[in-house]
Amino acid sequence: MSGPQTIQLPQHRDLYYGGQWHVPKGGYVDTWNPATGECLGPCAEANAADVDDAVKAAQAAFVEWSRTKPSERAALMRKVATVLREHASELALLDAANCGNPVAEMTRDVQAAAAQFDFFAGLVTEIKGDTIPMGEGVVNMSVREPYGVVGRIVAYNHPLMFTAAKSAAPLAAGNTVVMKPPVQAPLSAYRWMELIDGILPPGVLNIVSGGTECGSALSAHPDVPFVSLIGSVPTGRAVARAGAERLKRITLELGGKNACIVYPDADLDRAAAGAVQGMNFTWCGQSCGSTSRLFVHESIHDEVVARMLEKIRHYRPGLPTDPATTMGAIISQSQLDKIMKYIELGKEEGATLVYGGKRPDDPALSKGFFIEPTVFTNVTADMRIANEEIFGPVLSVIKWNDEETMLAQVNAVEYGLTGAVFTRDLANAHRAASRIQAGFIWVNNAGPHFLGTSYGGYKQSGIGRDESIEELLSYTQGKNINITL
């Protein structure tokens, strides 16, 4: 195990808007290290009045930012990307301590955030319109313009990556942003703002941390025409209801109960590895994209499960700040309790627990919210563990023998974010990929995102697409201009 590392805590724990730090009217609440139970100190809790102040600052900054040349916006964004890369280790360690995910994974998160700042900076000249022929003496053209103030609310499983990366597209499009980082893990957002303070004009990027009142106020604010959320389905519905009152533009990346399908002709070792990788055990399955339902053909079921259980041994809960740790902590006691209830429910429903299902025995982890990777076999599609999003390291293995029945079961849940298919047969791959009701499909792979390809869900898994030019253009609205010469 590596030696102790120094965590650089932020000097500021207040709200950041208008280019300055502000004492919150809503007060402060403590934030915690979920791996040790240690209090990491107070953090700002924005109320509706705080949100209103932040929105006013963003609104005031929008006039000049929207008029800034796209190339100049891009240059500033690239400076932000450089700062992220220069401080990747520091920010990753802070996230590991505050959200419980392993520091090695959090380092990749910071790099991913920097990559998205560079990516969207490079696309600013693609915010194009068209000219439409109208005949002699008339010029007709369409243009794309920013909305104004964008409110973004993000989840706790990737605190810095979501806070930073999800501000990139709206900024590149000329909007100003009021960002609400996760209430459970806001520290990296504060530190990031300390590091980039002065790069962007005051009011262009603002941070308001807080709980339900903060998120509700941002969603409902009359001067925020666009709200975007990464979170749960119930939260997404609440944001959509608030937005509907003002006919706001809404994008949502919500939950998932994603399927990984293994055909009898699949490369079994690759399939077993993909089933494990797709579960995102590194961050305890706390991922909306996790392939938490594994459909394995009955002819290869036992062999795939055996190989998979061997590969899962790589993931052992450990202290997130240790670079050697392969699996971190659950974010909170309440989330741990929820996961444990589902594990008990799986047993009660008749599924067979074949791996994990309990808290680790290591005394060094006794004060944290840890749970072992957990696998159930003999799961049927009607069980709750096969239908409801657990958001934890619980994998349900479902045996199948008829493709039509299996695909119907895959699509029976209300979610539709990701899906994975393992087969050597190109016809199987195309057929399954076309039939799965989800927005992001892997074939002979599971887990990774690919910058430049659109990521988003079907059904209750969300509205809109991210990580692509589609995300950038979604933060613009069309205008037609007809000029009679």
Coordinates of C-alpha atoms in Angstrom, one line a residue:
M1 CA 0.0 0.0 0.0
S2 CA 1.2 3.5 -0.9
G3 CA 2.1 6.0 1.8
P4 CA -0.3 8.7 2.9
Q5 CA -0.8 11.6 0.5
T6 CA -1.6 15.2 1.3
I7 CA -5.1 16.2 0.3
Q8 CA -5.3 19.8 -0.8
L9 CA -8.6 21.0 0.6
P10 CA -10.1 24.2 -0.9
Q11 CA -9.5 27.4 1.1
H12 CA -13.0 28.7 0.1
R13 CA -16.2 26.9 1.0
D14 CA -18.6 29.7 -0.1
L15 CA -20.6 30.3 -3.2
Y16 CA -18.8 31.5 -6.3
Y17 CA -20.6 33.9 -8.6
G18 CA -19.8 37.1 -10.4
G19 CA -16.1 36.3 -10.2
Q20 CA -16.1 36.4 -6.3
W21 CA -16.8 34.3 -3.3
H22 CA -20.0 35.0 -1.4
V23 CA -21.1 33.9 2.1
P24 CA -24.3 31.9 1.6
K25 CA -27.6 33.2 3.0
G26 CA -28.6 29.5 3.4
G27 CA -25.8 28.7 5.7
Y28 CA -23.4 25.7 5.7
V29 CA -23.6 21.9 6.0
D30 CA -20.8 19.4 6.6
T31 CA -19.3 17.2 3.9
W32 CA -17.8 13.8 4.7
N33 CA -15.2 11.2 3.6
P34 CA -17.4 8.1 2.9
A35 CA -14.4 5.8 3.3
T36 CA -13.4 6.9 6.8
G37 CA -16.4 8.7 8.3
E38 CA -14.2 11.8 8.7
C39 CA -15.8 15.2 8.5
L40 CA -14.2 17.3 5.8
G41 CA -15.7 20.5 7.0
P42 CA -18.5 22.8 6.2
C43 CA -19.7 23.7 2.7
A44 CA -22.0 26.4 1.5
E45 CA -25.7 25.5 1.4
A46 CA -27.4 27.9 -1.2
N47 CA -31.0 28.9 -0.7
A48 CA -33.3 30.4 -3.3
A49 CA -32.0 33.9 -2.6
D50 CA -28.4 32.7 -3.2
V51 CA -29.5 31.1 -6.5
D52 CA -31.2 34.3 -7.5
D53 CA -28.0 36.3 -6.9
A54 CA -25.9 33.8 -8.9
V55 CA -28.4 33.9 -11.8
K56 CA -28.3 37.7 -11.8
A57 CA -24.5 37.6 -12.0
A58 CA -24.6 35.1 -14.9
Q59 CA -27.3 37.2 -16.7
A60 CA -25.2 40.3 -16.4
A61 CA -22.2 38.4 -17.8
F62 CA -24.1 36.9 -20.7
V63 CA -24.3 40.1 -22.7
E64 CA -20.5 40.3 -23.2
W65 CA -19.8 36.6 -23.2
S66 CA -22.3 36.0 -26.0
R67 CA -20.7 38.7 -28.1
T68 CA -17.2 37.4 -27.5
K69 CA -15.6 36.0 -30.7
P70 CA -15.9 32.2 -30.7
S71 CA -12.1 31.9 -31.2
E72 CA -11.6 34.0 -28.0
R73 CA -14.0 31.9 -26.1
A74 CA -12.2 28.8 -27.3
A75 CA -8.8 30.2 -26.2
L76 CA -10.0 30.8 -22.7
M77 CA -11.5 27.3 -22.5
R78 CA -8.2 25.8 -23.5
K79 CA -6.6 27.6 -20.7
V80 CA -9.1 26.0 -18.3
A81 CA -8.2 22.6 -19.8
T82 CA -4.5 23.2 -19.2
V83 CA -5.2 24.0 -15.5
L84 CA -7.2 20.8 -15.2
R85 CA -4.3 18.8 -16.5
E86 CA -1.7 20.6 -14.4
H87 CA -3.7 19.8 -11.2
A88 CA -5.1 16.5 -12.1
S89 CA -3.5 14.6 -9.3
E90 CA -4.6 17.1 -6.7
L91 CA -8.2 17.3 -7.9
A92 CA -8.4 13.5 -8.2
L93 CA -7.2 13.0 -4.6
L94 CA -9.8 15.5 -3.4
D95 CA -12.6 13.8 -5.2
A96 CA -11.4 10.4 -3.9
A97 CA -11.6 11.7 -0.3
N98 CA -15.0 13.3 -0.8
C99 CA -16.9 10.9 -3.0
G100 CA -15.2 7.6 -2.3
N101 CA -14.1 6.6 -5.8
P102 CA -10.5 5.4 -6.2
V103 CA -8.0 8.1 -6.9
A104 CA -6.6 6.3 -10.0
E105 CA -10.1 6.5 -11.6
M106 CA -10.6 10.1 -10.5
T107 CA -7.4 11.1 -12.2
R108 CA -8.9 9.8 -15.5
D109 CA -12.0 11.8 -14.6
V110 CA -10.0 15.0 -14.5
Q111 CA -8.3 14.2 -17.8
A112 CA -11.7 13.5 -19.3
A113 CA -13.0 16.9 -18.2
A114 CA -10.0 18.6 -19.7
A115 CA -10.5 16.7 -23.0
Q116 CA -14.1 17.9 -23.2
F117 CA -13.0 21.5 -22.7
D118 CA -10.6 21.1 -25.5
F119 CA -13.1 19.2 -27.6
F120 CA -15.9 21.8 -27.4
A121 CA -13.4 24.7 -27.8
G122 CA -12.4 23.1 -31.1
L123 CA -16.0 23.0 -32.2
V124 CA -16.9 26.7 -31.8
T125 CA -16.7 27.3 -35.5
E126 CA -19.2 24.5 -36.2
I127 CA -22.1 26.5 -34.6
K128 CA -23.2 27.3 -38.2
G129 CA -26.4 28.3 -39.9
D130 CA -27.5 28.2 -43.5
T131 CA -28.4 30.4 -46.4
I132 CA -31.6 29.8 -48.1
P133 CA -32.2 30.8 -51.8
M134 CA -35.0 33.3 -52.1
G135 CA -34.3 34.9 -55.5
E136 CA -32.7 38.1 -56.6
G137 CA -32.8 40.9 -54.1
V138 CA -33.3 38.8 -51.0
V139 CA -30.8 37.2 -48.7
N140 CA -32.2 34.7 -46.2
M141 CA -30.0 33.1 -43.6
S142 CA -30.4 31.1 -40.4
V143 CA -28.1 31.5 -37.4
R144 CA -27.6 29.8 -34.1
E145 CA -27.5 31.8 -30.9
P146 CA -27.0 30.9 -27.2
Y147 CA -30.0 30.7 -24.8
G148 CA -28.6 32.8 -22.0
V149 CA -28.1 31.5 -18.5
V150 CA -27.9 27.7 -18.3
G151 CA -28.4 25.8 -15.0
R152 CA -26.7 22.5 -14.7
I153 CA -27.2 20.0 -11.9
V154 CA -24.8 17.1 -11.6
A155 CA -24.5 13.8 -9.7
Y156 CA -22.0 12.6 -7.1
N157 CA -20.4 9.7 -8.9
H158 CA -18.1 11.9 -10.9
P159 CA -18.0 15.2 -9.0
L160 CA -15.2 17.1 -10.8
M161 CA -15.7 15.5 -14.2
F162 CA -19.3 16.3 -14.3
T163 CA -18.9 19.8 -12.8
A164 CA -16.2 20.8 -15.2
A165 CA -17.1 18.8 -18.4
K166 CA -20.7 19.6 -18.3
S167 CA -20.0 23.3 -18.3
A168 CA -17.9 23.1 -21.5
A169 CA -20.6 22.8 -24.2
P170 CA -22.8 25.7 -22.9
L171 CA -19.8 27.9 -22.5
A172 CA -18.5 27.2 -25.9
A173 CA -21.9 28.1 -27.4
G174 CA -21.9 31.5 -25.7
N175 CA -24.1 30.8 -22.7
T176 CA -23.2 31.6 -19.1
V177 CA -23.5 28.8 -16.6
V178 CA -24.8 28.4 -13.0
M179 CA -23.5 25.0 -11.9
K180 CA -24.8 23.0 -9.0
P181 CA -22.1 20.4 -8.0
P182 CA -23.2 17.3 -6.0
V183 CA -24.3 18.1 -2.5
Q184 CA -22.5 15.0 -1.2
A185 CA -19.2 15.9 -2.8
P186 CA -18.7 19.7 -3.6
L187 CA -15.1 20.1 -2.5
S188 CA -13.5 19.6 -5.9
A189 CA -15.8 22.2 -7.4
Y190 CA -14.6 24.8 -5.0
R191 CA -11.0 23.9 -5.5
W192 CA -11.4 24.0 -9.3
M193 CA -12.9 27.5 -9.1
E194 CA -9.9 28.6 -7.0
L195 CA -7.6 27.3 -9.7
I196 CA -9.3 28.9 -12.7
D197 CA -10.3 32.1 -11.0
G198 CA -9.6 35.0 -13.3
I199 CA -9.4 33.0 -16.6
L200 CA -13.1 33.4 -17.5
P201 CA -14.8 36.8 -17.2
P202 CA -16.7 37.4 -14.0
G203 CA -20.1 35.7 -14.0
V204 CA -19.5 33.4 -16.9
L205 CA -19.1 30.3 -14.7
N206 CA -20.7 30.2 -11.3
I207 CA -20.9 27.6 -8.6
V208 CA -23.9 27.2 -6.2
S209 CA -23.6 24.2 -3.9
G210 CA -26.6 23.0 -1.9
G211 CA -29.4 20.5 -1.6
T212 CA -33.0 20.3 -2.7
E213 CA -33.8 24.0 -2.3
C214 CA -30.8 25.0 -4.3
G215 CA -31.7 22.6 -7.2
S216 CA -35.4 23.5 -7.1
A217 CA -34.7 27.2 -7.2
L218 CA -32.3 26.8 -10.1
S219 CA -34.8 24.6 -12.1
A220 CA -37.6 27.0 -11.6
H221 CA -35.8 30.4 -11.9
P222 CA -37.6 32.5 -14.5
D223 CA -34.3 33.9 -15.9
V224 CA -32.8 30.4 -16.5
P225 CA -34.2 29.3 -19.9
F226 CA -32.2 26.0 -20.0
V227 CA -31.8 23.5 -17.3
S228 CA -29.8 20.2 -17.5
L229 CA -29.6 17.4 -15.0
I230 CA -27.6 14.3 -14.4
G231 CA -29.4 12.4 -11.7
S232 CA -32.2 10.0 -10.8
V233 CA -35.5 9.6 -12.6
P234 CA -37.6 11.1 -9.7
T235 CA -35.2 14.2 -9.7
G236 CA -35.5 14.4 -13.5
R237 CA -39.3 14.4 -13.3
A238 CA -39.1 17.2 -10.6
V239 CA -36.8 19.3 -12.8
A240 CA -39.1 18.7 -15.8
R241 CA -42.1 19.8 -13.9
A242 CA -40.4 23.0 -12.7
G243 CA -39.2 23.7 -16.2
A244 CA -42.6 23.1 -17.7
E245 CA -44.0 26.1 -15.8
R246 CA -41.7 28.3 -17.9
L247 CA -41.5 26.2 -21.0
K248 CA -37.8 25.8 -20.4
R249 CA -35.4 23.8 -22.6
I250 CA -34.6 20.6 -20.6
T251 CA -32.0 17.9 -21.0
L252 CA -31.8 14.9 -18.6
E253 CA -29.3 12.1 -18.2
L254 CA -31.1 9.8 -15.7
G255 CA -31.0 6.2 -14.5
G256 CA -30.4 2.9 -16.1
K257 CA -31.0 -0.8 -15.6
N258 CA -28.9 -1.8 -18.5
A259 CA -28.5 -5.2 -20.2
C260 CA -25.4 -7.1 -21.2
I261 CA -26.4 -10.0 -23.6
V262 CA -24.1 -12.9 -24.2
Y263 CA -24.8 -15.2 -27.2
P264 CA -23.7 -18.8 -27.3
D265 CA -21.1 -18.1 -30.0
A266 CA -19.4 -15.3 -28.0
D267 CA -15.8 -15.3 -27.0
L268 CA -16.4 -16.4 -23.5
D269 CA -13.4 -14.8 -21.9
R270 CA -14.1 -11.5 -23.6
A271 CA -17.8 -11.7 -22.6
A272 CA -16.9 -12.5 -18.9
A273 CA -14.4 -9.6 -18.9
G274 CA -17.0 -7.3 -20.5
A275 CA -19.7 -8.3 -18.0
V276 CA -17.4 -7.2 -15.1
Q277 CA -16.1 -4.1 -16.8
G278 CA -19.6 -3.0 -17.7
M279 CA -20.7 -3.1 -14.1
N280 CA -18.2 -0.3 -13.2
F281 CA -17.3 -2.1 -9.9
T282 CA -14.4 0.4 -9.6
W283 CA -16.9 3.0 -8.4
C284 CA -19.1 0.4 -6.7
G285 CA -21.6 0.2 -9.6
Q286 CA -22.6 3.8 -8.8
S287 CA -23.1 4.6 -12.5
C288 CA -26.2 5.1 -14.6
G289 CA -24.5 3.3 -17.5
S290 CA -23.7 0.1 -15.5
T291 CA -24.8 -3.2 -17.3
S292 CA -26.4 -4.6 -14.1
R293 CA -28.5 -7.2 -15.9
L294 CA -26.4 -10.0 -17.5
F295 CA -28.4 -12.2 -19.9
V296 CA -26.4 -15.4 -20.7
H297 CA -27.5 -18.1 -23.0
E298 CA -28.1 -21.3 -21.1
S299 CA -25.6 -23.4 -23.1
I300 CA -22.7 -21.2 -21.8
H301 CA -24.1 -19.9 -18.6
D302 CA -22.0 -21.8 -16.1
E303 CA -18.8 -21.2 -18.0
V304 CA -19.3 -17.5 -18.3
V305 CA -20.3 -17.1 -14.7
A306 CA -17.2 -19.1 -13.6
R307 CA -14.9 -16.9 -15.6
M308 CA -16.6 -13.8 -14.5
L309 CA -16.3 -14.6 -10.8
E310 CA -12.5 -15.1 -11.3
K311 CA -12.2 -11.7 -12.9
I312 CA -14.3 -10.0 -10.2
R313 CA -11.6 -10.9 -7.6
H314 CA -9.6 -8.0 -9.0
Y315 CA -12.1 -5.6 -7.4
R316 CA -11.5 -5.4 -3.7
P317 CA -12.8 -2.5 -1.6
G318 CA -10.1 -0.3 -0.3
L319 CA -9.3 3.3 0.8
P320 CA -10.0 5.5 -2.2
T321 CA -7.0 7.7 -1.6
D322 CA -4.6 4.7 -2.1
P323 CA -3.5 4.5 -5.7
A324 CA -3.6 0.7 -5.5
T325 CA -7.3 0.6 -4.6
T326 CA -9.5 -1.0 -7.3
M327 CA -12.9 -0.4 -5.7
G328 CA -13.9 2.5 -3.6
A329 CA -16.7 3.3 -1.1
I330 CA -20.4 3.9 -1.4
I331 CA -21.3 7.6 -1.2
S332 CA -23.4 7.5 2.1
Q333 CA -24.9 5.4 4.8
S334 CA -28.4 5.8 3.3
Q335 CA -27.2 4.5 -0.1
L336 CA -25.3 1.6 1.5
D337 CA -28.5 0.7 3.4
K338 CA -30.5 0.8 0.2
I339 CA -28.1 -1.5 -1.5
M340 CA -28.1 -4.0 1.4
K341 CA -31.9 -4.0 1.3
Y342 CA -31.8 -5.0 -2.3
I343 CA -29.4 -7.8 -1.6
E344 CA -31.7 -9.1 1.1
L345 CA -34.6 -8.7 -1.3
G346 CA -32.7 -10.8 -3.9
K347 CA -32.3 -13.6 -1.5
E348 CA -36.0 -13.4 -0.5
E349 CA -37.1 -13.5 -4.1
G350 CA -35.2 -16.7 -4.6
A351 CA -32.1 -15.6 -6.4
T352 CA -28.8 -17.3 -5.6
L353 CA -26.0 -15.2 -4.1
V354 CA -22.8 -16.5 -5.6
Y355 CA -20.4 -13.7 -4.7
G356 CA -20.1 -10.9 -2.2
G357 CA -23.2 -9.5 -0.7
K358 CA -21.7 -8.2 2.5
R359 CA -19.5 -5.6 3.9
P360 CA -15.7 -6.3 3.8
D361 CA -14.0 -7.9 6.8
D362 CA -10.9 -5.6 6.7
P363 CA -10.9 -3.6 10.0
A364 CA -9.3 -0.7 8.2
L365 CA -12.5 -0.2 6.3
S366 CA -14.9 -0.5 9.3
K367 CA -15.7 3.2 9.5
G368 CA -16.6 3.6 5.9
F369 CA -19.4 2.7 3.6
F370 CA -18.0 -0.3 1.8
I371 CA -19.6 -3.4 0.2
E372 CA -18.2 -6.3 -1.8
P373 CA -18.9 -6.8 -5.5
T374 CA -22.1 -8.8 -5.5
V375 CA -23.4 -11.3 -8.0
F376 CA -26.8 -13.1 -8.1
T377 CA -27.6 -16.1 -10.4
N378 CA -30.9 -17.8 -10.9
V379 CA -32.4 -14.4 -11.3
T380 CA -35.7 -14.1 -13.2
A381 CA -36.8 -11.1 -15.2
D382 CA -39.7 -10.4 -12.9
M383 CA -37.6 -10.0 -9.7
R384 CA -37.2 -6.5 -8.3
I385 CA -33.4 -6.8 -8.4
A386 CA -33.7 -7.3 -12.2
N387 CA -36.1 -4.3 -12.7
E388 CA -35.1 -1.5 -10.3
E389 CA -32.0 0.6 -10.4
I390 CA -29.9 -0.2 -7.3
F391 CA -27.0 2.1 -8.1
G392 CA -24.6 -0.2 -6.4
P393 CA -22.3 -3.2 -7.1
V394 CA -25.1 -5.8 -7.6
L395 CA -25.1 -7.8 -10.8
S396 CA -28.1 -10.0 -11.7
V397 CA -27.4 -12.9 -14.0
I398 CA -30.4 -14.1 -16.1
K399 CA -30.3 -17.3 -18.1
W400 CA -32.0 -17.3 -21.5
N401 CA -32.7 -19.8 -24.4
D402 CA -35.1 -18.0 -26.7
E403 CA -34.0 -14.8 -28.3
E404 CA -37.4 -13.2 -28.7
T405 CA -38.2 -13.8 -25.1
M406 CA -34.9 -12.5 -24.0
L407 CA -35.1 -9.3 -26.0
A408 CA -38.6 -8.7 -24.7
Q409 CA -37.2 -9.0 -21.1
V410 CA -34.3 -6.7 -22.0
N411 CA -36.8 -4.0 -23.1
A412 CA -39.4 -4.6 -20.3
V413 CA -37.8 -2.1 -17.9
E414 CA -38.6 1.6 -17.9
Y415 CA -35.0 2.6 -18.6
G416 CA -33.0 2.6 -21.8
L417 CA -29.5 4.2 -21.4
T418 CA -26.9 1.6 -22.5
G419 CA -26.7 -2.0 -23.6
A420 CA -24.0 -4.5 -24.5
V421 CA -23.9 -7.5 -26.9
F422 CA -21.3 -10.2 -27.0
T423 CA -21.2 -12.4 -30.2
R424 CA -19.0 -13.4 -33.0
D425 CA -21.9 -13.3 -35.4
L426 CA -22.4 -10.0 -37.2
A427 CA -26.1 -10.8 -37.8
N428 CA -26.6 -11.3 -34.1
A429 CA -24.8 -8.1 -33.3
H430 CA -26.8 -6.0 -35.7
R431 CA -30.1 -7.6 -34.8
A432 CA -29.7 -7.2 -31.1
A433 CA -28.3 -3.7 -31.3
S434 CA -31.3 -2.6 -33.4
R435 CA -33.8 -4.3 -31.1
I436 CA -32.4 -3.0 -27.7
Q437 CA -34.3 0.1 -26.7
A438 CA -31.3 2.1 -25.4
G439 CA -29.3 5.1 -26.6
F440 CA -25.8 3.7 -26.4
I441 CA -24.8 0.2 -27.4
W442 CA -21.5 -1.7 -27.2
V443 CA -20.7 -4.8 -29.2
N444 CA -18.0 -7.0 -27.8
N445 CA -17.2 -4.3 -25.3
A446 CA -18.9 -2.6 -22.3
G447 CA -18.3 0.5 -20.3
P448 CA -16.3 3.1 -22.1
H449 CA -17.5 6.4 -23.6
F450 CA -16.0 7.8 -26.8
L451 CA -15.7 11.5 -27.0
G452 CA -17.4 12.8 -30.1
T453 CA -20.1 10.1 -30.1
S454 CA -23.5 11.2 -28.6
Y455 CA -24.3 9.7 -25.2
G456 CA -27.9 9.6 -23.9
G457 CA -30.9 7.5 -23.2
Y458 CA -34.2 6.2 -24.4
K459 CA -37.4 6.1 -22.3
Q460 CA -37.0 7.1 -18.7
S461 CA -33.2 7.3 -19.0
G462 CA -33.3 10.8 -20.3
I463 CA -33.7 13.5 -22.9
G464 CA -30.9 14.8 -25.1
R465 CA -27.4 13.8 -26.0
D466 CA -24.0 14.7 -24.5
E467 CA -20.3 14.4 -25.3
S468 CA -20.7 15.3 -29.0
I469 CA -21.5 18.1 -31.4
E470 CA -25.2 17.4 -30.6
E471 CA -24.6 18.6 -27.1
L472 CA -23.0 21.8 -28.3
L473 CA -25.8 22.6 -30.8
S474 CA -28.4 21.8 -28.1
Y475 CA -27.2 24.8 -26.3
T476 CA -28.1 27.1 -29.2
Q477 CA -31.5 28.2 -30.6
G478 CA -32.2 28.9 -34.2
K479 CA -33.1 32.3 -35.7
N480 CA -34.0 33.1 -39.3
I481 CA -33.1 36.4 -40.8
N482 CA -34.6 37.6 -44.1
I483 CA -33.0 40.6 -45.7
T484 CA -34.6 42.4 -48.6
L485 CA -31.8 44.3 -50.5

